[in-house]
Amino acid sequence: MTQTSRAVRIHAHGGPEQLVVENVEVGDPGPGEVRIRHHAVGLNFIDVYQRTGLYPNAMPLSLGMEGAGVIEAVGAGVTHLKAGDRAAYAANPPGSYCDVRVMPAMNVCQLPDAIDFETGAAMMLKGLTAQYLLKRCPPVEGLNAGDFVLFHAAAGGVGLIACQWAKALGLRLIGTAGSDEKCALAKAHGAEFTINYRQEDFAARVKEITGGNGVKVVYDSVGKDTFDKSLDCLMPFGLMVSFGNASGPVPPFAPGILGAKGSLYVTRQTLFSHITSRERTQAMADDLFAVVEVGQVKIRIDQRFALTEVQQAHRSLEARATTGCTVLLP
């Protein structure tokens, strides 16, 4: 059966004006695929990177990496889902900015009844990212309750989840943000200390907070603007986890500086290296669902846009005018 769906696509890299809503045909799922009708779709900075060409893709490109809705049909070999199931995902290939799509089933998970569709759409990519950052990227000397960590963009979608989850794990999270209001938001969600990086030297403040010792881990999705000073925040053998480029990509650097600053470690992470199997995806999702269901992590959705308002949604995200999570509603 073939049906028509609205889908947001780009035909060339560029600004938000490249985002157009078009009608596309959607057929039946093939082997290992599902067809899902979205109730809500998540907005993420990776969508901006793909739109601008920082992460290039073939054209035309359908955008969007996470969503939640109801399974309409499953293809051969799909056993963990069936028609009528509530489901949510963070997955490649992109294409979630639409009413309905056919996609690989591997990263699609059943959504617990206690979690609504908007929350499911907002939490998957950002929540699974927080899960691997806190649970699967440990520094060489381990990460234990009482340890200091630094999290940039702490009032963003990933940041607010990480603040809460870190507190539940007993970590002492220092969060940075670009305004006093965003700092207050991060603190309300579990950050023990916050730093307005527009008003304070965050590296100096981190050293002050930690008694000159520094932090075990820095989690950085900002990129170019924060990378160099973040290295100065680390204690010897500390770990710099780069997982985004909101201010632009990190320029090349000489590895010798890592030795001079305390034999540091640096890693560039992406969620899609972690969710490479059905079993691994489900285990990470189960961990996320558990902390959300018991209330240790609350998913804050501060912006909602209609699918047709996608250009404005991208402008708000790029202007750092958003807090928490943003969803598009088909």
Tab-separated table of C-alpha atoms in Angstrom:
chain	number	residue	atom	x	y	z
A	1	MET	CA	0.000	0.000	0.000
A	2	THR	CA	1.352	3.410	-0.979
A	3	GLN	CA	0.338	6.575	0.869
A	4	THR	CA	1.354	10.223	0.817
A	5	SER	CA	3.183	11.935	3.655
A	6	ARG	CA	4.441	15.430	4.287
A	7	ALA	CA	8.221	15.481	4.736
A	8	VAL	CA	10.696	18.276	5.405
A	9	ARG	CA	13.558	18.109	2.916
A	10	ILE	CA	16.439	20.194	1.633
A	11	HIS	CA	17.724	20.250	-1.928
A	12	ALA	CA	20.918	22.174	-1.129
A	13	HIS	CA	22.961	22.902	1.985
A	14	GLY	CA	22.418	26.286	3.567
A	15	GLY	CA	20.274	28.219	6.044
A	16	PRO	CA	16.813	27.490	7.438
A	17	GLU	CA	15.273	28.823	4.215
A	18	GLN	CA	16.412	25.588	2.536
A	19	LEU	CA	13.870	23.613	4.602
A	20	VAL	CA	10.773	22.882	2.526
A	21	VAL	CA	7.696	20.769	3.256
A	22	GLU	CA	6.955	18.422	0.371
A	23	ASN	CA	4.611	15.525	-0.301
A	24	VAL	CA	6.359	12.173	-0.699
A	25	GLU	CA	5.134	8.648	-1.327
A	26	VAL	CA	5.549	6.062	1.436
A	27	GLY	CA	5.186	2.356	0.719
A	28	ASP	CA	5.233	-0.825	2.770
A	29	PRO	CA	8.192	-1.810	4.962
A	30	GLY	CA	10.683	-4.307	3.558
A	31	PRO	CA	12.659	-6.935	5.483
A	32	GLY	CA	13.973	-5.505	8.766
A	33	GLU	CA	11.892	-2.315	8.413
A	34	VAL	CA	8.846	-0.711	10.006
A	35	ARG	CA	6.400	1.967	8.956
A	36	ILE	CA	5.740	4.450	11.761
A	37	ARG	CA	3.228	7.304	11.937
A	38	HIS	CA	4.680	10.101	14.044
A	39	HIS	CA	2.856	11.868	16.845
A	40	ALA	CA	5.903	14.044	17.638
A	41	VAL	CA	9.421	14.559	16.275
A	42	GLY	CA	12.551	15.733	18.099
A	43	LEU	CA	14.765	18.642	17.027
A	44	ASN	CA	18.541	18.361	17.515
A	45	PHE	CA	21.722	20.225	16.618
A	46	ILE	CA	22.788	17.339	14.377
A	47	ASP	CA	19.866	18.374	12.135
A	48	VAL	CA	21.489	21.805	11.770
A	49	TYR	CA	24.882	20.228	10.989
A	50	GLN	CA	23.267	18.173	8.219
A	51	ARG	CA	21.338	21.144	6.855
A	52	THR	CA	24.423	23.375	6.678
A	53	GLY	CA	26.655	20.671	5.198
A	54	LEU	CA	28.986	20.336	8.197
A	55	TYR	CA	27.844	16.720	8.038
A	56	PRO	CA	27.292	16.373	4.263
A	57	ASN	CA	24.667	14.069	2.766
A	58	ALA	CA	23.335	13.335	-0.704
A	59	MET	CA	20.464	15.508	-1.936
A	60	PRO	CA	17.561	15.765	-1.606
A	61	LEU	CA	17.832	15.062	2.132
A	62	SER	CA	14.980	14.373	4.524
A	63	LEU	CA	15.949	15.675	7.965
A	64	GLY	CA	15.348	14.486	11.528
A	65	MET	CA	16.921	11.804	13.707
A	66	GLU	CA	14.316	11.027	16.388
A	67	GLY	CA	10.591	10.611	16.727
A	68	ALA	CA	7.737	8.808	18.450
A	69	GLY	CA	4.465	7.421	17.207
A	70	VAL	CA	2.556	4.260	16.358
A	71	ILE	CA	3.798	1.362	14.252
A	72	GLU	CA	1.546	0.871	11.202
A	73	ALA	CA	3.277	-2.149	9.677
A	74	VAL	CA	6.376	-4.316	10.098
A	75	GLY	CA	8.497	-6.077	7.510
A	76	ALA	CA	9.805	-9.628	7.450
A	77	GLY	CA	12.154	-10.513	10.276
A	78	VAL	CA	10.989	-7.808	12.676
A	79	THR	CA	10.002	-9.558	15.899
A	80	HIS	CA	10.307	-6.899	18.625
A	81	LEU	CA	7.544	-4.675	17.210
A	82	LYS	CA	4.077	-5.149	15.741
A	83	ALA	CA	1.382	-2.988	14.200
A	84	GLY	CA	-0.289	-0.861	16.859
A	85	ASP	CA	2.748	-0.631	19.160
A	86	ARG	CA	3.708	2.725	20.606
A	87	ALA	CA	7.346	3.319	19.656
A	88	ALA	CA	10.186	5.834	19.785
A	89	TYR	CA	13.647	6.007	18.275
A	90	ALA	CA	16.880	7.810	17.597
A	91	ALA	CA	18.237	6.413	14.372
A	92	ASN	CA	19.919	6.718	11.021
A	93	PRO	CA	19.153	7.418	8.240
A	94	PRO	CA	17.646	10.853	8.874
A	95	GLY	CA	14.040	11.457	7.884
A	96	SER	CA	11.888	11.862	11.009
A	97	TYR	CA	10.560	15.329	10.037
A	98	CYS	CA	7.438	13.828	8.468
A	99	ASP	CA	3.987	12.390	9.122
A	100	VAL	CA	4.864	8.775	8.328
A	101	ARG	CA	7.993	6.971	7.152
A	102	VAL	CA	9.486	3.557	6.452
A	103	MET	CA	12.761	2.998	8.283
A	104	PRO	CA	15.089	0.319	9.677
A	105	ALA	CA	13.626	-1.325	12.774
A	106	MET	CA	16.924	-1.931	14.601
A	107	ASN	CA	16.917	1.285	16.668
A	108	VAL	CA	13.141	1.552	17.122
A	109	CYS	CA	12.023	0.648	20.655
A	110	GLN	CA	8.649	0.069	22.258
A	111	LEU	CA	7.686	3.187	24.208
A	112	PRO	CA	6.453	2.436	27.740
A	113	ASP	CA	2.810	3.380	28.345
A	114	ALA	CA	3.861	5.750	31.141
A	115	ILE	CA	5.804	7.955	28.675
A	116	ASP	CA	3.776	10.159	26.299
A	117	PHE	CA	4.649	10.655	22.634
A	118	GLU	CA	6.057	14.176	22.974
A	119	THR	CA	8.346	13.055	25.775
A	120	GLY	CA	9.369	9.996	23.779
A	121	ALA	CA	10.223	12.118	20.733
A	122	ALA	CA	12.160	14.629	22.827
A	123	MET	CA	14.138	12.141	24.889
A	124	MET	CA	15.543	9.466	22.624
A	125	LEU	CA	18.542	11.063	20.906
A	126	LYS	CA	19.313	13.407	23.789
A	127	GLY	CA	18.635	10.840	26.513
A	128	LEU	CA	20.629	8.076	24.845
A	129	THR	CA	23.426	10.598	24.367
A	130	ALA	CA	23.385	11.391	28.094
A	131	GLN	CA	23.369	7.652	28.802
A	132	TYR	CA	26.506	6.899	26.833
A	133	LEU	CA	28.278	10.021	28.100
A	134	LEU	CA	27.737	9.165	31.751
A	135	LYS	CA	27.833	5.372	31.533
A	136	ARG	CA	30.005	4.458	28.530
A	137	CYS	CA	32.739	7.139	28.440
A	138	PRO	CA	34.555	6.731	31.756
A	139	PRO	CA	37.926	8.391	32.385
A	140	VAL	CA	40.897	6.070	32.720
A	141	GLU	CA	40.775	6.283	36.519
A	142	GLY	CA	37.020	5.673	36.676
A	143	LEU	CA	34.070	7.896	37.533
A	144	ASN	CA	32.560	7.545	40.982
A	145	ALA	CA	30.083	9.287	43.259
A	146	GLY	CA	31.625	12.490	44.568
A	147	ASP	CA	33.740	13.148	41.461
A	148	PHE	CA	33.561	16.533	39.737
A	149	VAL	CA	32.548	16.728	36.060
A	150	LEU	CA	32.056	19.765	33.801
A	151	PHE	CA	29.143	19.882	31.363
A	152	HIS	CA	28.885	22.655	28.766
A	153	ALA	CA	25.482	23.826	27.476
A	154	ALA	CA	23.972	22.458	30.678
A	155	ALA	CA	20.576	24.057	30.020
A	156	GLY	CA	20.147	22.416	26.620
A	157	GLY	CA	18.267	19.232	25.825
A	158	VAL	CA	21.138	16.847	26.573
A	159	GLY	CA	22.417	19.066	29.374
A	160	LEU	CA	19.237	19.096	31.486
A	161	ILE	CA	18.965	15.323	31.212
A	162	ALA	CA	22.648	14.930	32.122
A	163	CYS	CA	22.323	17.282	35.125
A	164	GLN	CA	19.560	15.138	36.598
A	165	TRP	CA	21.169	11.801	35.777
A	166	ALA	CA	24.562	12.884	37.109
A	167	LYS	CA	22.947	13.922	40.394
A	168	ALA	CA	21.230	10.528	40.631
A	169	LEU	CA	24.654	8.907	40.180
A	170	GLY	CA	26.161	11.070	42.918
A	171	LEU	CA	28.391	13.093	40.595
A	172	ARG	CA	29.177	16.746	41.336
A	173	LEU	CA	28.260	18.396	38.043
A	174	ILE	CA	29.452	21.892	37.164
A	175	GLY	CA	27.323	23.272	34.332
A	176	THR	CA	28.012	26.180	32.009
A	177	ALA	CA	25.400	28.221	30.164
A	178	GLY	CA	25.139	31.576	28.395
A	179	SER	CA	22.790	33.450	30.727
A	180	ASP	CA	21.852	33.671	34.386
A	181	GLU	CA	18.409	32.285	33.528
A	182	LYS	CA	19.908	29.232	31.854
A	183	CYS	CA	22.295	28.740	34.774
A	184	ALA	CA	19.339	28.808	37.178
A	185	LEU	CA	17.566	26.238	35.011
A	186	ALA	CA	20.568	23.891	35.063
A	187	LYS	CA	20.878	24.255	38.828
A	188	ALA	CA	17.179	23.500	39.287
A	189	HIS	CA	17.764	20.271	37.368
A	190	GLY	CA	20.643	18.982	39.461
A	191	ALA	CA	23.819	20.892	38.615
A	192	GLU	CA	25.663	21.509	41.887
A	193	PHE	CA	27.465	24.569	40.486
A	194	THR	CA	26.765	26.727	37.438
A	195	ILE	CA	28.900	29.207	35.492
A	196	ASN	CA	27.663	31.920	33.142
A	197	TYR	CA	30.467	31.709	30.596
A	198	ARG	CA	29.545	35.119	29.169
A	199	GLN	CA	30.370	36.764	32.495
A	200	GLU	CA	33.025	34.505	34.048
A	201	ASP	CA	36.196	32.710	32.972
A	202	PHE	CA	34.852	29.197	33.283
A	203	ALA	CA	38.306	27.597	33.545
A	204	ALA	CA	39.284	29.833	36.463
A	205	ARG	CA	35.946	29.234	38.157
A	206	VAL	CA	36.247	25.450	37.760
A	207	LYS	CA	39.660	25.509	39.419
A	208	GLU	CA	38.189	27.587	42.253
A	209	ILE	CA	35.259	25.209	42.763
A	210	THR	CA	37.503	22.125	42.768
A	211	GLY	CA	40.173	23.586	45.040
A	212	GLY	CA	42.631	23.773	42.163
A	213	ASN	CA	42.313	20.076	41.309
A	214	GLY	CA	40.163	20.255	38.189
A	215	VAL	CA	37.499	17.809	37.000
A	216	LYS	CA	37.773	14.195	35.901
A	217	VAL	CA	35.691	14.674	32.744
A	218	VAL	CA	34.568	17.542	30.525
A	219	TYR	CA	31.509	16.908	28.323
A	220	ASP	CA	31.536	19.407	25.454
A	221	SER	CA	28.985	19.834	22.671
A	222	VAL	CA	29.940	23.471	22.018
A	223	GLY	CA	33.199	22.811	20.185
A	224	LYS	CA	35.467	25.583	18.941
A	225	ASP	CA	34.630	28.207	21.580
A	226	THR	CA	35.151	25.994	24.643
A	227	PHE	CA	37.633	23.279	23.672
A	228	ASP	CA	40.966	24.899	24.587
A	229	LYS	CA	39.886	26.209	27.978
A	230	SER	CA	38.159	22.917	28.738
A	231	LEU	CA	41.513	21.147	28.612
A	232	ASP	CA	42.685	23.517	31.358
A	233	CYS	CA	39.788	22.355	33.545
A	234	LEU	CA	40.939	18.739	33.647
A	235	MET	CA	42.924	17.068	36.394
A	236	PRO	CA	45.901	14.884	35.331
A	237	PHE	CA	44.746	11.876	33.265
A	238	GLY	CA	41.346	13.570	32.825
A	239	LEU	CA	39.087	12.944	29.851
A	240	MET	CA	37.800	15.484	27.343
A	241	VAL	CA	34.620	14.141	25.698
A	242	SER	CA	33.761	16.148	22.585
A	243	PHE	CA	30.316	15.290	21.205
A	244	GLY	CA	29.183	18.330	19.235
A	245	ASN	CA	30.113	21.532	17.409
A	246	ALA	CA	27.466	24.142	18.263
A	247	SER	CA	30.017	26.979	17.885
A	248	GLY	CA	31.866	25.334	14.998
A	249	PRO	CA	34.287	22.405	14.668
A	250	VAL	CA	37.366	22.209	16.888
A	251	PRO	CA	40.481	23.317	14.947
A	252	PRO	CA	43.427	20.909	14.599
A	253	PHE	CA	45.733	20.864	17.622
A	254	ALA	CA	49.138	19.401	18.462
A	255	PRO	CA	48.801	16.219	20.567
A	256	GLY	CA	51.817	17.343	22.592
A	257	ILE	CA	49.656	19.819	24.502
A	258	LEU	CA	47.817	16.891	26.092
A	259	GLY	CA	51.036	15.786	27.739
A	260	ALA	CA	51.907	19.282	28.871
A	261	LYS	CA	48.501	19.741	30.481
A	262	GLY	CA	48.628	16.528	32.515
A	263	SER	CA	48.686	13.511	30.178
A	264	LEU	CA	45.077	14.096	29.182
A	265	TYR	CA	42.766	11.944	27.099
A	266	VAL	CA	40.515	13.256	24.307
A	267	THR	CA	37.690	11.412	22.553
A	268	ARG	CA	35.179	12.459	19.882
A	269	GLN	CA	31.960	10.562	20.424
A	270	THR	CA	28.781	10.023	18.448
A	271	LEU	CA	25.637	8.195	19.543
A	272	PHE	CA	25.546	6.140	16.371
A	273	SER	CA	28.774	4.355	17.289
A	274	HIS	CA	26.986	3.105	20.410
A	275	ILE	CA	23.658	1.907	18.959
A	276	THR	CA	25.052	-0.506	16.377
A	277	SER	CA	22.886	-3.489	17.353
A	278	ARG	CA	19.318	-4.169	18.445
A	279	GLU	CA	20.528	-5.510	21.802
A	280	ARG	CA	22.782	-2.540	22.545
A	281	THR	CA	20.097	-0.035	21.563
A	282	GLN	CA	17.498	-1.735	23.737
A	283	ALA	CA	19.816	-1.947	26.767
A	284	MET	CA	20.590	1.777	26.564
A	285	ALA	CA	16.918	2.637	26.018
A	286	ASP	CA	15.851	0.488	28.965
A	287	ASP	CA	18.315	2.370	31.174
A	288	LEU	CA	16.873	5.682	29.954
A	289	PHE	CA	13.242	4.580	30.299
A	290	ALA	CA	13.910	3.415	33.873
A	291	VAL	CA	15.212	6.762	35.152
A	292	VAL	CA	12.406	8.644	33.384
A	293	GLU	CA	9.656	6.355	34.680
A	294	VAL	CA	10.768	6.689	38.324
A	295	GLY	CA	11.177	10.456	37.987
A	296	GLN	CA	14.938	10.681	38.492
A	297	VAL	CA	15.084	12.334	35.060
A	298	LYS	CA	12.289	14.593	33.856
A	299	ILE	CA	12.209	15.548	30.178
A	300	ARG	CA	11.618	19.279	29.853
A	301	ILE	CA	9.980	20.376	26.568
A	302	ASP	CA	10.154	24.154	26.347
A	303	GLN	CA	9.400	24.670	22.636
A	304	ARG	CA	6.757	23.168	20.381
A	305	PHE	CA	6.446	23.982	16.684
A	306	ALA	CA	4.127	22.700	13.980
A	307	LEU	CA	5.943	20.706	11.293
A	308	THR	CA	5.262	23.610	8.903
A	309	GLU	CA	7.110	25.978	11.285
A	310	VAL	CA	10.363	24.049	10.929
A	311	GLN	CA	12.333	27.039	9.581
A	312	GLN	CA	11.576	29.066	12.711
A	313	ALA	CA	12.430	26.074	14.895
A	314	HIS	CA	15.885	25.881	13.307
A	315	ARG	CA	16.425	29.626	13.673
A	316	SER	CA	15.597	29.475	17.381
A	317	LEU	CA	17.907	26.520	17.947
A	318	GLU	CA	20.844	28.131	16.128
A	319	ALA	CA	20.351	31.405	17.990
A	320	ARG	CA	20.633	29.458	21.271
A	321	ALA	CA	17.214	30.872	22.124
A	322	THR	CA	15.936	27.469	23.265
A	323	THR	CA	16.170	25.613	26.561
A	324	GLY	CA	15.470	21.977	27.268
A	325	CYS	CA	13.975	20.034	24.370
A	326	THR	CA	12.116	21.117	21.243
A	327	VAL	CA	9.563	19.045	19.344
A	328	LEU	CA	7.886	19.362	15.967
A	329	LEU	CA	4.251	18.283	15.823
A	330	PRO	CA	3.019	16.750	12.537
